[in-house]
Amino acid sequence: MLGAVIGDIIGSTYEWHNVKTKDFALFPKGSRFTDDTVLSVAVADALLHRDESVLSQTKAYAMWYKQYYRRYPDAGFGQMFSGWAESETLKVQRSFGNGAAMRVCAIGYAMNHLRDIQREVRRSCSYTHRNREARQGAEAVASCVYLARMNASKEEIRNYVEKNYPYRLSRLSDIRQGYVFDSRASYSVPPAIEAFLESDSYEDAIRNAVSIGGDSDTIACMAGGIAQAFYREIPANIRERALGFLDIGLKTTLERFQKEFMENNGAPDCRK
């Protein structure tokens, strides 16, 4: 979970000022958490208060999204999501964007079977991203987190993604130069997965993700979530610096989620 949040914070200043190199400052002036972090924590909270009823849990995700939006309305939410979150009713949106995929890291930790991940991702998408492209992107990210924490190799993760989703994962060196901002799930999820696959550490995964350009905070958020599950550790200096950007509410939920779902569950205790 913290791996995704840190990716978001590091990528936040590069979303509109893309870099095409891995040599960049991790926390330059202006770094902050964005809507990626807010909604990732909202999913974690929904899982901490999980209801086995399909209808109840599906509505619960929507209500947690609305609640977290109202806590952090200035976190950089898109206009479409803001309009939905501010509505007094639960309308269905059919966004094909990467917003569903950026927030699902927690599902990859909380579920213990790939079929359960698919079910839970559908619930999490139902009101905001009832769209096949968005759902597939979210399933792919959550499944990668699950496979990584279950000690799957990078080759196994790559093969699973390419077999089960309409993605052909391309080398970063082949796409970096011409890669531009586009928040479509099918455009941003595969490079995020590839950024992890080509890395040799958590930090390297984040540097890979930001170096692509485009929607940097979201790509780094997704790559960071998978990388934490795989590498089992985040460098202490990066972890401590990132925690300084979070308020007590976000940190408390992250700690509760870690204790409930991550400790002794194929993931490290990142508070140590």
mmCIF file of C-alpha atoms in Angstrom:
data_model
loop_
_atom_site.group_PDB
_atom_site.id
_atom_site.type_symbol
_atom_site.label_atom_id
_atom_site.label_comp_id
_atom_site.label_asym_id
_atom_site.label_seq_id
_atom_site.Cartn_x
_atom_site.Cartn_y
_atom_site.Cartn_z
ATOM 1 C CA MET A 1 0.000 0.000 0.000
ATOM 2 C CA LEU A 2 2.635 2.530 0.996
ATOM 3 C CA GLY A 3 4.517 1.632 -2.168
ATOM 4 C CA ALA A 4 1.649 2.953 -4.278
ATOM 5 C CA VAL A 5 1.318 6.106 -2.183
ATOM 6 C CA ILE A 6 5.013 6.879 -2.439
ATOM 7 C CA GLY A 7 4.902 6.409 -6.205
ATOM 8 C CA ASP A 8 2.085 8.933 -6.377
ATOM 9 C CA ILE A 9 3.967 11.488 -4.266
ATOM 10 C CA ILE A 10 7.191 11.128 -6.244
ATOM 11 C CA GLY A 11 5.362 11.340 -9.565
ATOM 12 C CA SER A 12 3.186 14.293 -8.538
ATOM 13 C CA THR A 13 5.471 17.079 -9.728
ATOM 14 C CA TYR A 14 6.316 15.328 -12.993
ATOM 15 C CA GLU A 15 2.773 14.812 -14.278
ATOM 16 C CA TRP A 16 2.758 18.196 -16.003
ATOM 17 C CA HIS A 17 6.541 18.518 -16.243
ATOM 18 C CA ASN A 18 7.531 15.180 -17.728
ATOM 19 C CA VAL A 19 11.080 13.899 -17.636
ATOM 20 C CA LYS A 20 12.462 11.248 -19.953
ATOM 21 C CA THR A 21 15.319 10.169 -17.760
ATOM 22 C CA LYS A 22 15.743 8.155 -14.567
ATOM 23 C CA ASP A 23 18.036 10.840 -13.153
ATOM 24 C CA PHE A 24 15.633 13.155 -11.316
ATOM 25 C CA ALA A 25 14.987 14.410 -7.782
ATOM 26 C CA LEU A 26 12.624 12.129 -5.908
ATOM 27 C CA PHE A 27 10.993 14.822 -3.788
ATOM 28 C CA PRO A 28 11.423 18.223 -5.442
ATOM 29 C CA LYS A 29 9.614 21.320 -4.235
ATOM 30 C CA GLY A 30 5.898 20.957 -4.803
ATOM 31 C CA SER A 31 5.725 17.223 -4.145
ATOM 32 C CA ARG A 32 2.429 16.145 -2.590
ATOM 33 C CA PHE A 33 -0.049 13.323 -2.446
ATOM 34 C CA THR A 34 -2.806 13.458 -5.041
ATOM 35 C CA ASP A 35 -6.172 11.869 -5.720
ATOM 36 C CA ASP A 36 -4.310 8.613 -6.440
ATOM 37 C CA THR A 37 -3.326 8.369 -2.776
ATOM 38 C CA VAL A 38 -6.692 9.554 -1.499
ATOM 39 C CA LEU A 39 -8.643 6.933 -3.430
ATOM 40 C CA SER A 40 -6.095 4.180 -2.746
ATOM 41 C CA VAL A 41 -6.646 4.774 0.956
ATOM 42 C CA ALA A 42 -10.414 4.926 0.371
ATOM 43 C CA VAL A 43 -10.268 1.412 -1.107
ATOM 44 C CA ALA A 44 -8.231 0.265 1.879
ATOM 45 C CA ASP A 45 -10.842 1.714 4.234
ATOM 46 C CA ALA A 46 -13.634 0.017 2.312
ATOM 47 C CA LEU A 47 -11.817 -3.304 2.709
ATOM 48 C CA LEU A 48 -11.296 -2.739 6.412
ATOM 49 C CA HIS A 49 -15.067 -2.329 6.727
ATOM 50 C CA ARG A 50 -15.878 -5.020 4.186
ATOM 51 C CA ASP A 51 -19.396 -6.427 3.794
ATOM 52 C CA GLU A 52 -19.728 -9.813 2.073
ATOM 53 C CA SER A 53 -22.969 -8.746 0.443
ATOM 54 C CA VAL A 54 -22.293 -7.948 -3.219
ATOM 55 C CA LEU A 55 -24.745 -5.060 -3.310
ATOM 56 C CA SER A 56 -23.698 -3.625 0.039
ATOM 57 C CA GLN A 57 -19.970 -3.768 -0.706
ATOM 58 C CA THR A 58 -20.415 -2.301 -4.174
ATOM 59 C CA LYS A 59 -22.270 0.673 -2.728
ATOM 60 C CA ALA A 60 -19.744 0.888 0.099
ATOM 61 C CA TYR A 61 -16.900 1.532 -2.333
ATOM 62 C CA ALA A 62 -18.866 4.374 -3.886
ATOM 63 C CA MET A 63 -19.654 5.907 -0.515
ATOM 64 C CA TRP A 64 -16.044 5.688 0.661
ATOM 65 C CA TYR A 65 -14.926 7.410 -2.557
ATOM 66 C CA LYS A 66 -17.390 10.220 -1.926
ATOM 67 C CA GLN A 67 -16.364 10.527 1.704
ATOM 68 C CA TYR A 68 -12.656 10.726 0.900
ATOM 69 C CA TYR A 69 -13.298 13.203 -1.893
ATOM 70 C CA ARG A 70 -15.038 15.486 0.597
ATOM 71 C CA ARG A 71 -12.096 15.199 2.983
ATOM 72 C CA TYR A 72 -9.552 16.055 0.292
ATOM 73 C CA PRO A 73 -11.375 17.999 -2.463
ATOM 74 C CA ASP A 74 -8.183 19.773 -3.563
ATOM 75 C CA ALA A 75 -6.117 16.630 -4.172
ATOM 76 C CA GLY A 76 -6.307 16.961 -7.945
ATOM 77 C CA PHE A 77 -9.425 15.024 -8.881
ATOM 78 C CA GLY A 78 -10.574 15.075 -12.475
ATOM 79 C CA GLN A 79 -13.645 17.043 -13.428
ATOM 80 C CA MET A 80 -15.696 13.952 -14.255
ATOM 81 C CA PHE A 81 -14.977 12.296 -10.918
ATOM 82 C CA SER A 82 -15.549 15.521 -8.977
ATOM 83 C CA GLY A 83 -18.968 15.958 -10.553
ATOM 84 C CA TRP A 84 -19.879 12.390 -9.627
ATOM 85 C CA ALA A 85 -18.523 12.681 -6.077
ATOM 86 C CA GLU A 86 -20.374 15.938 -5.412
ATOM 87 C CA SER A 87 -23.685 14.514 -6.582
ATOM 88 C CA GLU A 88 -26.183 13.562 -3.891
ATOM 89 C CA THR A 89 -27.112 10.425 -5.826
ATOM 90 C CA LEU A 90 -25.196 7.305 -6.857
ATOM 91 C CA LYS A 91 -25.001 7.643 -10.599
ATOM 92 C CA VAL A 92 -23.101 5.156 -12.739
ATOM 93 C CA GLN A 93 -20.133 6.526 -14.662
ATOM 94 C CA ARG A 94 -18.581 4.567 -17.519
ATOM 95 C CA SER A 95 -15.110 6.068 -17.514
ATOM 96 C CA PHE A 96 -12.371 4.240 -19.450
ATOM 97 C CA GLY A 97 -9.683 6.105 -17.512
ATOM 98 C CA ASN A 98 -6.936 4.771 -15.268
ATOM 99 C CA GLY A 99 -8.630 5.984 -12.077
ATOM 100 C CA ALA A 100 -9.901 2.504 -11.260
ATOM 101 C CA ALA A 101 -6.462 0.943 -11.739
ATOM 102 C CA MET A 102 -4.530 3.521 -9.726
ATOM 103 C CA ARG A 103 -6.461 2.812 -6.521
ATOM 104 C CA VAL A 104 -6.683 -1.010 -6.347
ATOM 105 C CA CYS A 105 -3.357 -1.988 -4.800
ATOM 106 C CA ALA A 106 -5.136 -2.823 -1.535
ATOM 107 C CA ILE A 107 -7.320 -5.401 -3.284
ATOM 108 C CA GLY A 108 -4.207 -7.290 -4.345
ATOM 109 C CA TYR A 109 -3.242 -7.604 -0.675
ATOM 110 C CA ALA A 110 -6.651 -8.275 0.838
ATOM 111 C CA MET A 111 -7.788 -11.065 -1.494
ATOM 112 C CA ASN A 112 -6.302 -14.554 -1.487
ATOM 113 C CA HIS A 113 -7.396 -15.869 -4.877
ATOM 114 C CA LEU A 114 -7.302 -14.355 -8.349
ATOM 115 C CA ARG A 115 -11.029 -15.028 -8.790
ATOM 116 C CA ASP A 116 -11.697 -13.024 -5.630
ATOM 117 C CA ILE A 117 -9.593 -10.166 -6.960
ATOM 118 C CA GLN A 118 -11.628 -10.091 -10.163
ATOM 119 C CA ARG A 119 -14.871 -10.017 -8.178
ATOM 120 C CA GLU A 120 -13.673 -7.295 -5.818
ATOM 121 C CA VAL A 121 -12.292 -5.149 -8.623
ATOM 122 C CA ARG A 122 -15.681 -5.278 -10.334
ATOM 123 C CA ARG A 123 -17.299 -4.049 -7.146
ATOM 124 C CA SER A 124 -14.768 -1.249 -6.777
ATOM 125 C CA CYS A 125 -15.361 -0.123 -10.382
ATOM 126 C CA SER A 126 -19.113 -0.456 -10.505
ATOM 127 C CA TYR A 127 -20.181 3.153 -9.959
ATOM 128 C CA THR A 128 -17.228 5.065 -11.382
ATOM 129 C CA HIS A 129 -15.685 2.880 -14.111
ATOM 130 C CA ARG A 130 -18.353 0.517 -15.419
ATOM 131 C CA ASN A 131 -16.315 -0.002 -18.526
ATOM 132 C CA ARG A 132 -14.442 -3.077 -19.710
ATOM 133 C CA GLU A 133 -11.212 -1.237 -20.497
ATOM 134 C CA ALA A 134 -11.050 0.386 -17.063
ATOM 135 C CA ARG A 135 -11.972 -2.839 -15.271
ATOM 136 C CA GLN A 136 -9.333 -4.841 -17.122
ATOM 137 C CA GLY A 137 -6.691 -2.295 -16.172
ATOM 138 C CA ALA A 138 -7.691 -2.439 -12.522
ATOM 139 C CA GLU A 139 -7.776 -6.243 -12.543
ATOM 140 C CA ALA A 140 -4.329 -6.366 -14.115
ATOM 141 C CA VAL A 141 -2.761 -4.106 -11.469
ATOM 142 C CA ALA A 142 -4.424 -5.855 -8.512
ATOM 143 C CA SER A 143 -3.509 -9.261 -9.940
ATOM 144 C CA CYS A 144 0.130 -8.216 -10.344
ATOM 145 C CA VAL A 145 0.227 -7.141 -6.692
ATOM 146 C CA TYR A 146 -1.247 -10.487 -5.650
ATOM 147 C CA LEU A 147 1.139 -12.528 -7.822
ATOM 148 C CA ALA A 148 4.126 -10.517 -6.589
ATOM 149 C CA ARG A 149 3.293 -11.067 -2.927
ATOM 150 C CA MET A 150 2.765 -14.773 -3.681
ATOM 151 C CA ASN A 151 6.357 -14.943 -4.915
ATOM 152 C CA ALA A 152 5.624 -15.264 -8.625
ATOM 153 C CA SER A 153 8.626 -14.498 -10.806
ATOM 154 C CA LYS A 154 8.664 -11.523 -13.143
ATOM 155 C CA GLU A 155 8.409 -13.883 -16.090
ATOM 156 C CA GLU A 156 5.328 -15.483 -14.564
ATOM 157 C CA ILE A 157 3.765 -12.079 -13.937
ATOM 158 C CA ARG A 158 4.495 -10.943 -17.495
ATOM 159 C CA ASN A 159 3.045 -14.136 -18.943
ATOM 160 C CA TYR A 160 -0.092 -13.866 -16.800
ATOM 161 C CA VAL A 161 -0.750 -10.287 -17.871
ATOM 162 C CA GLU A 162 -0.211 -10.932 -21.570
ATOM 163 C CA LYS A 163 -2.319 -14.104 -21.502
ATOM 164 C CA ASN A 164 -5.281 -12.685 -19.580
ATOM 165 C CA TYR A 165 -5.457 -9.058 -20.720
ATOM 166 C CA PRO A 166 -5.294 -7.386 -24.144
ATOM 167 C CA TYR A 167 -1.824 -6.013 -23.488
ATOM 168 C CA ARG A 168 1.460 -6.536 -25.235
ATOM 169 C CA LEU A 169 4.070 -5.256 -22.812
ATOM 170 C CA SER A 170 6.678 -3.228 -24.671
ATOM 171 C CA ARG A 171 10.154 -2.336 -23.493
ATOM 172 C CA LEU A 172 10.378 1.148 -21.972
ATOM 173 C CA SER A 173 13.192 2.056 -24.339
ATOM 174 C CA ASP A 174 10.827 1.455 -27.251
ATOM 175 C CA ILE A 175 8.017 3.686 -25.985
ATOM 176 C CA ARG A 176 9.666 6.373 -23.852
ATOM 177 C CA GLN A 177 10.529 8.889 -26.563
ATOM 178 C CA GLY A 178 7.066 9.100 -28.067
ATOM 179 C CA TYR A 179 5.036 8.539 -24.904
ATOM 180 C CA VAL A 180 2.637 11.382 -24.045
ATOM 181 C CA PHE A 181 -0.073 12.054 -21.479
ATOM 182 C CA ASP A 182 -3.189 9.953 -21.923
ATOM 183 C CA SER A 183 -5.220 8.739 -18.965
ATOM 184 C CA ARG A 184 -6.870 5.829 -20.778
ATOM 185 C CA ALA A 185 -6.403 2.641 -18.801
ATOM 186 C CA SER A 186 -5.160 0.671 -21.810
ATOM 187 C CA TYR A 187 -2.507 3.316 -22.478
ATOM 188 C CA SER A 188 -1.130 3.792 -18.973
ATOM 189 C CA VAL A 189 -1.506 0.440 -17.210
ATOM 190 C CA PRO A 190 0.834 -1.616 -19.458
ATOM 191 C CA PRO A 191 3.779 0.838 -19.129
ATOM 192 C CA ALA A 192 3.306 0.880 -15.342
ATOM 193 C CA ILE A 193 3.562 -2.902 -15.234
ATOM 194 C CA GLU A 194 6.572 -2.828 -17.547
ATOM 195 C CA ALA A 195 8.259 -0.216 -15.320
ATOM 196 C CA PHE A 196 8.104 -2.730 -12.502
ATOM 197 C CA LEU A 197 9.185 -5.673 -14.660
ATOM 198 C CA GLU A 198 12.313 -3.858 -15.871
ATOM 199 C CA SER A 199 13.345 -2.725 -12.379
ATOM 200 C CA ASP A 200 15.902 -4.150 -9.983
ATOM 201 C CA SER A 201 14.578 -2.496 -6.793
ATOM 202 C CA TYR A 202 11.634 -0.510 -5.472
ATOM 203 C CA GLU A 203 13.337 2.812 -6.179
ATOM 204 C CA ASP A 204 14.316 1.670 -9.662
ATOM 205 C CA ALA A 205 10.692 0.790 -10.426
ATOM 206 C CA ILE A 206 9.618 4.319 -9.484
ATOM 207 C CA ARG A 207 12.396 5.870 -11.538
ATOM 208 C CA ASN A 208 11.407 3.714 -14.507
ATOM 209 C CA ALA A 209 7.783 4.767 -14.157
ATOM 210 C CA VAL A 210 8.454 8.505 -13.968
ATOM 211 C CA SER A 211 10.979 8.360 -16.809
ATOM 212 C CA ILE A 212 8.273 7.252 -19.248
ATOM 213 C CA GLY A 213 6.521 10.607 -19.008
ATOM 214 C CA GLY A 214 2.773 10.954 -19.440
ATOM 215 C CA ASP A 215 0.540 10.558 -16.374
ATOM 216 C CA SER A 216 3.567 10.235 -14.113
ATOM 217 C CA ASP A 217 1.952 10.147 -10.683
ATOM 218 C CA THR A 218 -0.550 7.463 -11.663
ATOM 219 C CA ILE A 219 1.966 5.330 -13.552
ATOM 220 C CA ALA A 220 4.358 5.528 -10.584
ATOM 221 C CA CYS A 221 1.518 4.777 -8.169
ATOM 222 C CA MET A 222 0.642 1.560 -10.001
ATOM 223 C CA ALA A 223 4.261 0.511 -10.508
ATOM 224 C CA GLY A 224 5.093 1.317 -6.879
ATOM 225 C CA GLY A 225 2.271 -0.810 -5.537
ATOM 226 C CA ILE A 226 3.444 -3.845 -7.489
ATOM 227 C CA ALA A 227 7.102 -3.196 -6.685
ATOM 228 C CA GLN A 228 6.529 -3.113 -2.929
ATOM 229 C CA ALA A 229 4.766 -6.471 -3.074
ATOM 230 C CA PHE A 230 7.629 -7.981 -5.082
ATOM 231 C CA TYR A 231 10.730 -6.508 -3.417
ATOM 232 C CA ARG A 232 9.299 -6.645 0.124
ATOM 233 C CA GLU A 233 11.018 -3.432 1.190
ATOM 234 C CA ILE A 234 11.112 0.291 0.608
ATOM 235 C CA PRO A 235 14.330 2.187 1.406
ATOM 236 C CA ALA A 236 13.999 3.807 4.822
ATOM 237 C CA ASN A 237 14.997 7.282 3.610
ATOM 238 C CA ILE A 238 12.323 7.231 0.903
ATOM 239 C CA ARG A 239 9.671 5.831 3.243
ATOM 240 C CA GLU A 240 10.285 8.385 5.981
ATOM 241 C CA ARG A 241 10.384 11.326 3.592
ATOM 242 C CA ALA A 242 7.111 10.274 1.973
ATOM 243 C CA LEU A 243 5.317 9.740 5.278
ATOM 244 C CA GLY A 244 5.968 13.397 6.066
ATOM 245 C CA PHE A 245 3.558 14.388 3.281
ATOM 246 C CA LEU A 246 0.627 12.456 4.770
ATOM 247 C CA ASP A 247 -1.765 13.614 7.453
ATOM 248 C CA ILE A 248 -2.687 11.537 10.480
ATOM 249 C CA GLY A 249 -5.909 10.269 8.910
ATOM 250 C CA LEU A 250 -4.215 8.772 5.870
ATOM 251 C CA LYS A 251 -1.363 7.321 7.922
ATOM 252 C CA THR A 252 -3.721 5.764 10.455
ATOM 253 C CA THR A 253 -5.714 3.956 7.772
ATOM 254 C CA LEU A 254 -2.545 2.751 6.065
ATOM 255 C CA GLU A 255 -1.249 1.383 9.366
ATOM 256 C CA ARG A 256 -4.559 -0.343 10.118
ATOM 257 C CA PHE A 257 -4.638 -1.892 6.661
ATOM 258 C CA GLN A 258 -1.079 -3.108 6.985
ATOM 259 C CA LYS A 259 -1.772 -4.742 10.330
ATOM 260 C CA GLU A 260 -4.967 -6.371 9.049
ATOM 261 C CA PHE A 261 -3.887 -7.546 5.609
ATOM 262 C CA MET A 262 -0.156 -7.172 5.027
ATOM 263 C CA GLU A 263 1.703 -8.366 8.085
ATOM 264 C CA ASN A 264 2.466 -12.075 7.743
ATOM 265 C CA ASN A 265 0.681 -12.038 4.393
ATOM 266 C CA GLY A 266 3.542 -12.029 1.936
ATOM 267 C CA ALA A 267 4.455 -8.392 2.577
ATOM 268 C CA PRO A 268 6.853 -6.524 4.866
ATOM 269 C CA ASP A 269 6.095 -4.270 7.762
ATOM 270 C CA CYS A 270 7.088 -0.975 6.184
ATOM 271 C CA ARG A 271 6.865 0.910 9.445
ATOM 272 C CA LYS A 272 10.097 -0.716 10.600
#
